[in-house]
Tab-separated table of C-alpha atoms in Angstrom:
chain	number	residue	atom	x	y	z
A	20	MET	CA	-217.647	27.690	81.407
A	21	GLU	CA	-219.516	29.217	78.513
A	22	ILE	CA	-222.624	31.038	79.684
A	23	PRO	CA	-225.470	30.970	77.129
A	24	ILE	CA	-226.853	34.398	78.107
A	25	SER	CA	-224.829	37.573	77.554
A	26	TYR	CA	-223.686	39.679	80.488
A	27	GLU	CA	-225.698	42.653	79.217
A	28	THR	CA	-228.896	40.587	79.008
A	29	LEU	CA	-228.392	39.122	82.470
A	30	ARG	CA	-227.925	42.580	83.940
A	31	VAL	CA	-231.134	43.846	82.342
A	32	LEU	CA	-233.020	40.711	83.405
A	33	TRP	CA	-231.949	41.150	87.020
A	34	TRP	CA	-232.805	44.832	86.950
A	35	GLY	CA	-236.275	43.788	85.764
A	36	LEU	CA	-236.551	41.008	88.350
A	37	LEU	CA	-235.647	43.440	91.125
A	38	GLY	CA	-238.505	45.630	89.927
A	39	VAL	CA	-240.851	42.629	89.906
A	40	LEU	CA	-239.937	41.791	93.505
A	41	LEU	CA	-240.444	45.379	94.695
A	42	ILE	CA	-243.771	45.652	92.870
A	43	GLY	CA	-244.814	42.262	94.258
A	44	PHE	CA	-244.028	43.522	97.753
A	45	ALA	CA	-246.019	46.736	97.270
A	46	ALA	CA	-248.943	44.927	95.619
A	47	THR	CA	-249.275	42.331	98.407
A	48	ASP	CA	-247.842	43.701	101.635
A	49	GLY	CA	-248.963	47.164	100.501
A	50	PHE	CA	-252.588	46.481	101.424
A	51	ASP	CA	-251.378	45.108	104.775
A	52	PHE	CA	-249.671	48.445	105.465
A	53	GLY	CA	-252.764	50.234	104.209
A	54	VAL	CA	-255.113	48.329	106.516
A	55	ALA	CA	-252.856	48.940	109.536
A	56	GLY	CA	-252.560	52.633	108.691
A	57	LEU	CA	-256.337	52.921	108.320
A	58	LEU	CA	-257.112	51.081	111.551
A	59	PRO	CA	-257.894	54.178	113.710
A	60	PHE	CA	-260.146	55.600	110.993
A	61	VAL	CA	-262.197	52.630	109.794
A	62	ALA	CA	-262.752	50.783	113.090
A	63	LYS	CA	-264.259	52.364	116.203
A	64	THR	CA	-265.030	49.367	118.408
A	65	ASP	CA	-262.892	46.432	119.461
A	66	ALA	CA	-264.917	44.042	117.308
A	67	GLU	CA	-264.547	46.320	114.279
A	68	ARG	CA	-260.795	46.578	114.792
A	69	ARG	CA	-260.554	42.800	115.004
A	70	VAL	CA	-262.493	42.498	111.747
A	71	ALA	CA	-260.067	44.895	110.019
A	72	ILE	CA	-256.991	43.159	111.457
A	73	ASN	CA	-258.193	39.709	110.476
A	74	THR	CA	-258.762	40.672	106.842
A	75	VAL	CA	-254.947	40.556	106.551
A	76	GLY	CA	-254.333	38.098	109.391
A	77	PRO	CA	-253.973	34.932	107.265
A	78	THR	CA	-251.667	36.428	104.615
A	79	TRP	CA	-249.478	39.233	106.012
A	80	GLU	CA	-246.603	36.918	106.974
A	81	GLY	CA	-246.461	35.393	103.506
A	82	ASN	CA	-246.654	38.814	101.879
A	83	GLN	CA	-243.456	39.851	103.659
A	84	VAL	CA	-241.570	37.218	101.656
A	85	TRP	CA	-241.439	39.686	98.761
A	86	PHE	CA	-239.594	42.201	100.948
A	87	ILE	CA	-237.052	39.555	102.000
A	88	LEU	CA	-236.602	38.435	98.390
A	89	GLY	CA	-236.083	42.025	97.277
A	90	GLY	CA	-233.399	42.612	99.898
A	91	GLY	CA	-231.752	39.315	98.986
A	92	ALA	CA	-231.804	40.174	95.289
A	93	ILE	CA	-230.086	43.497	95.940
A	94	PHE	CA	-227.458	41.769	98.088
A	95	ALA	CA	-226.728	39.047	95.528
A	96	ALA	CA	-227.184	40.825	92.196
A	97	TRP	CA	-226.078	44.358	93.128
A	98	PRO	CA	-223.675	43.988	96.093
A	99	MET	CA	-222.227	47.494	95.812
A	100	VAL	CA	-225.738	48.996	95.868
A	101	TYR	CA	-226.538	46.937	98.963
A	102	ALA	CA	-223.309	47.939	100.716
A	103	VAL	CA	-223.589	51.670	100.028
A	104	SER	CA	-227.323	52.082	100.635
A	105	PHE	CA	-227.679	49.889	103.727
A	106	SER	CA	-224.608	51.374	105.425
A	107	GLY	CA	-225.312	54.993	104.527
A	108	LEU	CA	-229.000	54.729	105.389
A	109	TYR	CA	-228.322	52.834	108.605
A	110	LEU	CA	-230.423	55.053	110.902
A	111	ALA	CA	-233.302	55.201	108.432
A	112	MET	CA	-233.154	51.404	108.083
A	113	PHE	CA	-233.187	51.059	111.863
A	114	VAL	CA	-236.332	53.206	112.142
A	115	LEU	CA	-237.935	51.249	109.290
A	116	LEU	CA	-237.147	47.854	110.809
A	117	ALA	CA	-238.309	48.986	114.260
A	118	ALA	CA	-241.655	49.986	112.734
A	119	LEU	CA	-241.864	46.706	110.820
A	120	ILE	CA	-241.226	44.762	114.037
A	121	LEU	CA	-244.125	46.561	115.740
A	122	ARG	CA	-246.574	45.095	113.253
A	123	PRO	CA	-246.101	41.343	113.909
A	124	VAL	CA	-245.760	41.991	117.643
A	125	GLY	CA	-249.000	43.973	117.536
A	126	PHE	CA	-250.787	41.193	115.649
A	127	LYS	CA	-249.640	38.538	118.095
A	128	TYR	CA	-250.070	40.397	121.394
A	129	ARG	CA	-253.065	42.676	120.855
A	130	SER	CA	-255.769	40.187	121.830
A	131	LYS	CA	-253.814	38.416	124.561
A	132	ARG	CA	-255.554	40.542	127.187
A	133	GLU	CA	-259.056	41.957	127.473
A	134	ASP	CA	-257.848	45.251	128.925
A	135	LYS	CA	-258.920	48.219	126.746
A	136	ARG	CA	-255.746	50.210	127.340
A	137	TRP	CA	-253.620	47.202	126.430
A	138	ARG	CA	-255.472	46.733	123.138
A	139	ALA	CA	-255.456	50.471	122.380
A	140	MET	CA	-251.677	50.533	122.833
A	141	TRP	CA	-251.188	47.720	120.335
A	142	ASP	CA	-253.698	49.271	117.926
A	143	TRP	CA	-251.489	52.362	117.779
A	144	ALA	CA	-248.458	50.105	117.387
A	145	LEU	CA	-250.157	48.515	114.382
A	146	PHE	CA	-250.935	51.957	112.974
A	147	THR	CA	-247.280	52.938	113.375
A	148	GLY	CA	-246.185	49.659	111.782
A	149	GLY	CA	-248.341	50.449	108.757
A	150	PHE	CA	-247.917	54.191	108.345
A	151	VAL	CA	-244.193	54.630	109.054
A	152	PRO	CA	-242.898	51.980	106.607
A	153	ALA	CA	-245.232	53.249	103.881
A	154	LEU	CA	-243.880	56.770	104.424
A	155	LEU	CA	-240.213	55.757	104.655
A	156	PHE	CA	-240.309	53.542	101.562
A	157	GLY	CA	-241.559	56.526	99.572
A	158	VAL	CA	-239.000	58.860	101.150
A	159	ALA	CA	-236.266	56.382	100.210
A	160	VAL	CA	-237.377	56.300	96.564
A	161	GLY	CA	-237.571	60.093	96.541
A	162	ASN	CA	-233.996	60.366	97.785
A	163	VAL	CA	-232.791	57.897	95.172
A	164	LEU	CA	-234.415	60.034	92.471
A	165	VAL	CA	-232.761	63.150	93.890
A	166	GLY	CA	-229.431	61.385	94.386
A	167	VAL	CA	-227.930	60.280	97.684
A	168	PRO	CA	-224.846	61.890	99.274
A	169	PHE	CA	-222.070	59.341	98.826
A	170	ARG	CA	-218.803	59.142	96.943
A	171	LEU	CA	-216.321	56.409	96.124
A	172	ASP	CA	-212.545	56.749	96.312
A	173	GLU	CA	-210.065	55.087	93.943
A	174	ASN	CA	-210.233	51.912	96.053
A	175	LEU	CA	-214.053	51.810	95.832
A	176	ARG	CA	-214.453	52.675	99.492
A	177	ALA	CA	-217.766	54.439	100.051
A	178	PHE	CA	-218.000	57.678	102.048
A	179	TRP	CA	-221.432	58.956	103.074
A	180	GLU	CA	-221.828	62.657	103.811
A	181	GLY	CA	-225.230	63.504	105.203
A	182	SER	CA	-227.558	62.929	108.132
A	183	PHE	CA	-230.908	61.245	108.623
A	184	PHE	CA	-232.691	64.603	108.521
A	185	ASP	CA	-231.079	65.497	105.185
A	186	LEU	CA	-233.191	62.709	103.738
A	187	LEU	CA	-236.355	64.635	104.619
A	188	ASN	CA	-236.119	67.020	101.664
A	189	PRO	CA	-239.306	68.359	100.011
A	190	PHE	CA	-239.244	66.033	97.001
A	191	ALA	CA	-238.622	62.964	99.183
A	192	ILE	CA	-241.485	63.945	101.502
A	193	LEU	CA	-243.754	64.322	98.459
A	194	CYS	CA	-242.773	60.792	97.385
A	195	GLY	CA	-243.364	59.566	100.940
A	196	LEU	CA	-246.874	61.024	100.963
A	197	LEU	CA	-247.525	59.474	97.551
A	198	SER	CA	-246.488	56.098	98.960
A	199	VAL	CA	-248.838	56.574	101.930
A	200	THR	CA	-251.806	57.469	99.713
A	201	MET	CA	-251.003	54.658	97.260
A	202	MET	CA	-250.971	52.067	100.049
A	203	GLY	CA	-253.938	53.738	101.741
A	204	LEU	CA	-255.972	53.276	98.557
A	205	HIS	CA	-254.799	49.669	98.340
A	206	GLY	CA	-255.741	49.012	101.967
A	207	ALA	CA	-259.164	50.630	101.576
A	208	ALA	CA	-259.838	48.589	98.427
A	209	TRP	CA	-258.838	45.417	100.289
A	210	LEU	CA	-261.134	46.190	103.236
A	211	SER	CA	-264.048	46.853	100.900
A	212	MET	CA	-263.527	43.337	99.510
A	213	LYS	CA	-262.686	41.419	102.671
A	214	ALA	CA	-264.607	43.062	105.518
A	215	GLU	CA	-268.222	42.159	106.161
A	216	TYR	CA	-270.961	44.460	104.931
A	217	GLY	CA	-270.991	46.983	107.742
A	218	PRO	CA	-269.218	49.974	109.277
A	219	VAL	CA	-265.612	48.919	108.514
A	220	ARG	CA	-266.332	48.351	104.846
A	221	ASP	CA	-268.431	51.515	104.571
A	222	ARG	CA	-265.749	53.730	106.139
A	223	ALA	CA	-263.080	52.185	103.913
A	224	ARG	CA	-265.192	52.935	100.841
A	225	THR	CA	-265.619	56.524	102.044
A	226	LEU	CA	-261.867	56.992	102.437
A	227	ALA	CA	-260.842	55.233	99.200
A	228	PRO	CA	-261.766	58.137	96.853
A	229	VAL	CA	-259.757	60.537	99.029
A	230	PHE	CA	-256.661	58.364	98.681
A	231	ALA	CA	-257.237	57.821	94.958
A	232	ILE	CA	-257.513	61.551	94.238
A	233	ALA	CA	-254.553	62.331	96.505
A	234	SER	CA	-252.469	59.696	94.671
A	235	ILE	CA	-253.314	61.258	91.316
A	236	VAL	CA	-252.445	64.765	92.519
A	237	LEU	CA	-249.197	63.745	94.243
A	238	PHE	CA	-248.111	61.551	91.307
A	239	ALA	CA	-248.705	64.459	88.934
A	240	GLY	CA	-246.802	66.762	91.297
A	241	GLY	CA	-243.869	64.368	91.349
A	242	GLY	CA	-243.875	64.202	87.547
A	243	LEU	CA	-243.837	67.992	87.251
A	244	ALA	CA	-240.991	68.187	89.768
A	245	MET	CA	-238.999	65.662	87.748
A	246	ALA	CA	-239.695	67.559	84.536
A	247	TYR	CA	-238.917	71.075	85.747
A	248	GLY	CA	-236.847	70.529	88.881
A	249	PRO	CA	-233.078	70.006	89.210
A	250	TYR	CA	-233.415	66.229	89.236
A	251	GLY	CA	-231.831	63.668	86.978
A	252	PHE	CA	-228.557	62.042	85.979
A	253	ALA	CA	-227.157	61.102	82.590
A	254	GLN	CA	-224.298	58.960	81.379
A	255	VAL	CA	-221.879	60.532	78.928
A	256	GLY	CA	-219.323	58.947	76.669
A	257	GLU	CA	-219.150	55.310	75.634
A	258	VAL	CA	-220.809	52.791	77.934
A	259	ASP	CA	-220.017	49.085	77.606
A	260	PRO	CA	-223.036	47.132	78.932
A	261	ALA	CA	-220.923	43.959	79.030
A	262	GLY	CA	-217.913	45.552	80.685
A	263	PRO	CA	-216.554	44.752	84.145
A	264	SER	CA	-218.396	45.922	87.260
A	265	ASN	CA	-216.437	48.989	88.268
A	266	PRO	CA	-218.471	52.049	89.341
A	267	LEU	CA	-215.585	54.344	88.383
A	268	ARG	CA	-215.335	53.205	84.761
A	269	THR	CA	-218.128	55.405	83.368
A	270	GLU	CA	-218.650	59.148	83.391
A	271	THR	CA	-221.899	60.581	84.725
A	272	VAL	CA	-223.275	64.098	84.992
A	273	ALA	CA	-226.171	65.579	86.918
A	274	ALA	CA	-228.651	66.906	84.382
A	275	ALA	CA	-231.925	68.655	85.192
A	276	GLY	CA	-234.893	66.821	83.733
A	277	ALA	CA	-232.743	63.868	82.611
A	278	TRP	CA	-235.136	61.389	84.214
A	279	LEU	CA	-237.551	62.042	81.334
A	280	ALA	CA	-235.014	61.192	78.607
A	281	ASN	CA	-235.916	57.487	78.563
A	282	TYR	CA	-239.482	58.291	77.524
A	283	ALA	CA	-238.202	60.009	74.387
A	284	SER	CA	-235.818	57.144	73.599
A	285	HIS	CA	-238.308	54.379	74.421
A	286	PRO	CA	-241.884	55.650	73.932
A	287	TRP	CA	-243.385	52.385	75.224
A	288	MET	CA	-242.254	53.370	78.725
A	289	ILE	CA	-245.076	55.919	78.844
A	290	LEU	CA	-247.310	52.959	79.726
A	291	ALA	CA	-245.965	53.106	83.297
A	292	PRO	CA	-247.234	56.598	84.225
A	293	VAL	CA	-250.416	55.930	82.236
A	294	LEU	CA	-251.059	52.908	84.466
A	295	GLY	CA	-250.201	54.979	87.542
A	296	PHE	CA	-252.911	57.491	86.723
A	297	GLY	CA	-255.285	55.086	84.982
A	298	GLY	CA	-255.282	52.591	87.845
A	299	ALA	CA	-256.292	55.261	90.357
A	300	PHE	CA	-259.045	56.469	88.009
A	301	ALA	CA	-260.195	52.844	87.558
A	302	ALA	CA	-260.402	52.503	91.349
A	303	LEU	CA	-262.634	55.592	91.435
A	304	ILE	CA	-264.821	54.122	88.698
A	305	GLY	CA	-265.019	50.838	90.603
A	306	LEU	CA	-266.190	52.671	93.698
A	307	ARG	CA	-268.774	54.509	91.641
A	308	LEU	CA	-270.025	51.249	90.111
A	309	ASN	CA	-269.926	49.509	93.493
A	310	SER	CA	-267.522	46.961	91.979
A	311	GLU	CA	-264.967	45.839	94.548
A	312	SER	CA	-262.963	43.836	92.016
A	313	ILE	CA	-262.510	46.834	89.701
A	314	THR	CA	-261.509	48.993	92.669
A	315	PHE	CA	-258.917	46.501	93.876
A	316	ILE	CA	-257.506	45.775	90.411
A	317	GLY	CA	-257.333	49.516	89.775
A	318	SER	CA	-255.369	50.081	92.983
A	319	LYS	CA	-252.974	47.270	91.994
A	320	LEU	CA	-252.457	48.743	88.534
A	321	SER	CA	-251.826	52.164	90.036
A	322	THR	CA	-249.215	50.669	92.370
A	323	PHE	CA	-247.578	48.869	89.442
A	324	GLY	CA	-247.528	52.025	87.335
A	325	ILE	CA	-246.193	54.363	90.029
A	326	ILE	CA	-243.297	52.085	91.025
A	327	SER	CA	-242.504	51.232	87.401
A	328	THR	CA	-242.387	54.917	86.529
A	329	ALA	CA	-239.600	55.497	89.056
A	330	GLY	CA	-237.584	52.515	87.844
A	331	LEU	CA	-237.993	53.160	84.125
A	332	SER	CA	-237.224	56.862	84.523
A	333	MET	CA	-233.905	56.107	86.216
A	334	PHE	CA	-232.644	53.300	83.968
A	335	PRO	CA	-229.754	52.437	83.879
A	336	PHE	CA	-229.137	54.168	87.241
A	337	ILE	CA	-229.875	52.293	90.463
A	338	LEU	CA	-228.247	54.534	93.083
A	339	PRO	CA	-227.081	57.919	91.738
A	340	SER	CA	-224.733	60.075	93.801
A	341	SER	CA	-225.522	63.722	94.461
A	342	LEU	CA	-221.974	64.361	95.761
A	343	ASP	CA	-220.024	62.830	92.897
A	344	PRO	CA	-222.128	61.797	89.895
A	345	ASN	CA	-219.232	59.675	88.626
A	346	SER	CA	-219.637	57.466	91.704
A	347	SER	CA	-223.213	56.643	90.726
A	348	LEU	CA	-224.126	52.959	90.627
A	349	THR	CA	-225.807	51.701	87.482
A	350	VAL	CA	-227.050	48.483	85.936
A	351	TRP	CA	-223.818	48.269	83.945
A	352	ASN	CA	-221.168	49.058	86.556
A	353	SER	CA	-222.268	47.543	89.885
A	354	SER	CA	-223.659	44.056	89.278
A	355	SER	CA	-222.313	40.697	90.365
A	356	SER	CA	-220.364	38.561	87.913
A	357	GLN	CA	-221.937	37.029	84.834
A	358	LEU	CA	-221.735	33.525	86.331
A	359	THR	CA	-223.372	34.651	89.592
A	360	LEU	CA	-226.248	36.316	87.763
A	361	PHE	CA	-226.732	33.247	85.565
A	362	ILE	CA	-226.844	30.781	88.483
A	363	MET	CA	-229.242	33.077	90.364
A	364	LEU	CA	-231.457	33.286	87.277
A	365	ILE	CA	-231.725	29.484	87.098
A	366	VAL	CA	-232.622	29.305	90.801
A	367	THR	CA	-235.196	32.065	90.370
A	368	ALA	CA	-236.721	30.384	87.314
A	369	ILE	CA	-237.268	27.262	89.439
A	370	PHE	CA	-238.500	28.747	92.712
A	371	LEU	CA	-240.340	31.953	91.743
A	372	PRO	CA	-243.170	30.051	89.978
A	373	ILE	CA	-243.479	27.827	93.054
A	374	ILE	CA	-243.781	30.888	95.294
A	375	LEU	CA	-246.376	32.437	92.962
A	376	ALA	CA	-248.387	29.203	92.805
A	377	TYR	CA	-248.320	28.759	96.571
A	378	THR	CA	-249.293	32.397	97.140
A	379	ALA	CA	-252.230	32.083	94.738
A	380	TRP	CA	-253.331	28.842	96.426
A	381	ALA	CA	-253.094	30.393	99.908
A	382	PHE	CA	-255.225	33.383	98.898
A	383	LYS	CA	-257.763	31.051	97.280
A	384	VAL	CA	-258.048	28.850	100.374
A	385	MET	CA	-258.343	31.771	102.788
A	386	TRP	CA	-260.667	33.878	100.649
A	387	GLY	CA	-263.965	35.236	101.932
A	388	ARG	CA	-265.247	38.084	104.061
A	389	VAL	CA	-264.325	38.405	107.725
A	390	THR	CA	-267.370	38.881	109.942
A	391	THR	CA	-267.889	40.024	113.515
A	392	GLU	CA	-269.285	36.583	114.319
A	393	ASP	CA	-266.079	34.992	113.062
A	394	VAL	CA	-263.737	37.048	115.251
A	395	THR	CA	-265.872	36.853	118.373
A	396	SER	CA	-266.629	33.140	118.249
A	397	GLY	CA	-263.550	31.607	116.610
A	398	GLY	CA	-260.368	30.825	118.526
A	399	ASP	CA	-258.037	31.136	115.525
A	400	TYR	CA	-258.503	34.875	114.961
A	401	TYR	CA	-256.339	37.773	116.135
């Protein structure tokens, strides 16, 4: 069977699609995490907490589809990346999934009883389900940028050398805090748009500038660490982008500051960090102008720019190895076959627009501010 798209092009397309799915997850479910993480700080009474929860109540389940699609894309398009990362990061994944499970359980069970202690317990469960994943997603990205401790033998068996606590290195924690502030800004911007005019909205607007400024500072700190710290990997020798998927067929070295090399080779990539900073500044301007749409769009652009910066900086690396750089997994050496990528691309071209159209329709139908009257008088609210 002759495939009309080259192997190299398919690999780059799927690398880009993986980025789209991860950005889609952060841009949609990110404000859900942000709202849950902000719950103890923006809502003081039971009615206020119900208002905050119900701003994301109609959409949080649909927003999680992006996370499932991202995991599925890694499994299907980059099976070696999936196998190494999910097995080596097993404990971290367990903690992440446990926190993610707390969120839907908290949504469903919180208002089942009138007891204050019961509701307070689930409110803290919701906070944990928002804060912990936001932190761990950032820590995971930070560790990928640093390089994770695995190696491959001649039979492509993966060996992981490291513990859960080794993942909590300073750079990874910085990235984790950046993720928390990024999603905190997104959640605050969402509450300012969706909560009724009142205490919840006002507190969210008070906290939003703090998260925006913190995002700018932490993003700049991460950039300086990448520029002057011992972080980065580079491929040496000839690389065949259309060659077979064998992680041991290319030579890689650890090179300080190498993550910035792509910006010199492809100047257009500078748009990503510009959006990361510019979006946060736009959110601040929106708050100043009392424009909720500018604030929310700015937070989305900042999210897009920050995540894109990590991906573009690392290209073509997906999962570099700090133990044995030659075991690093890249776009060129760890993908599925050309036929698999082509079939998946056709399926994606059919169903992704449907998902986008349905998501847009769902947000349109369920748009509008959540009021105290709504949550106290309606039976369909959390």
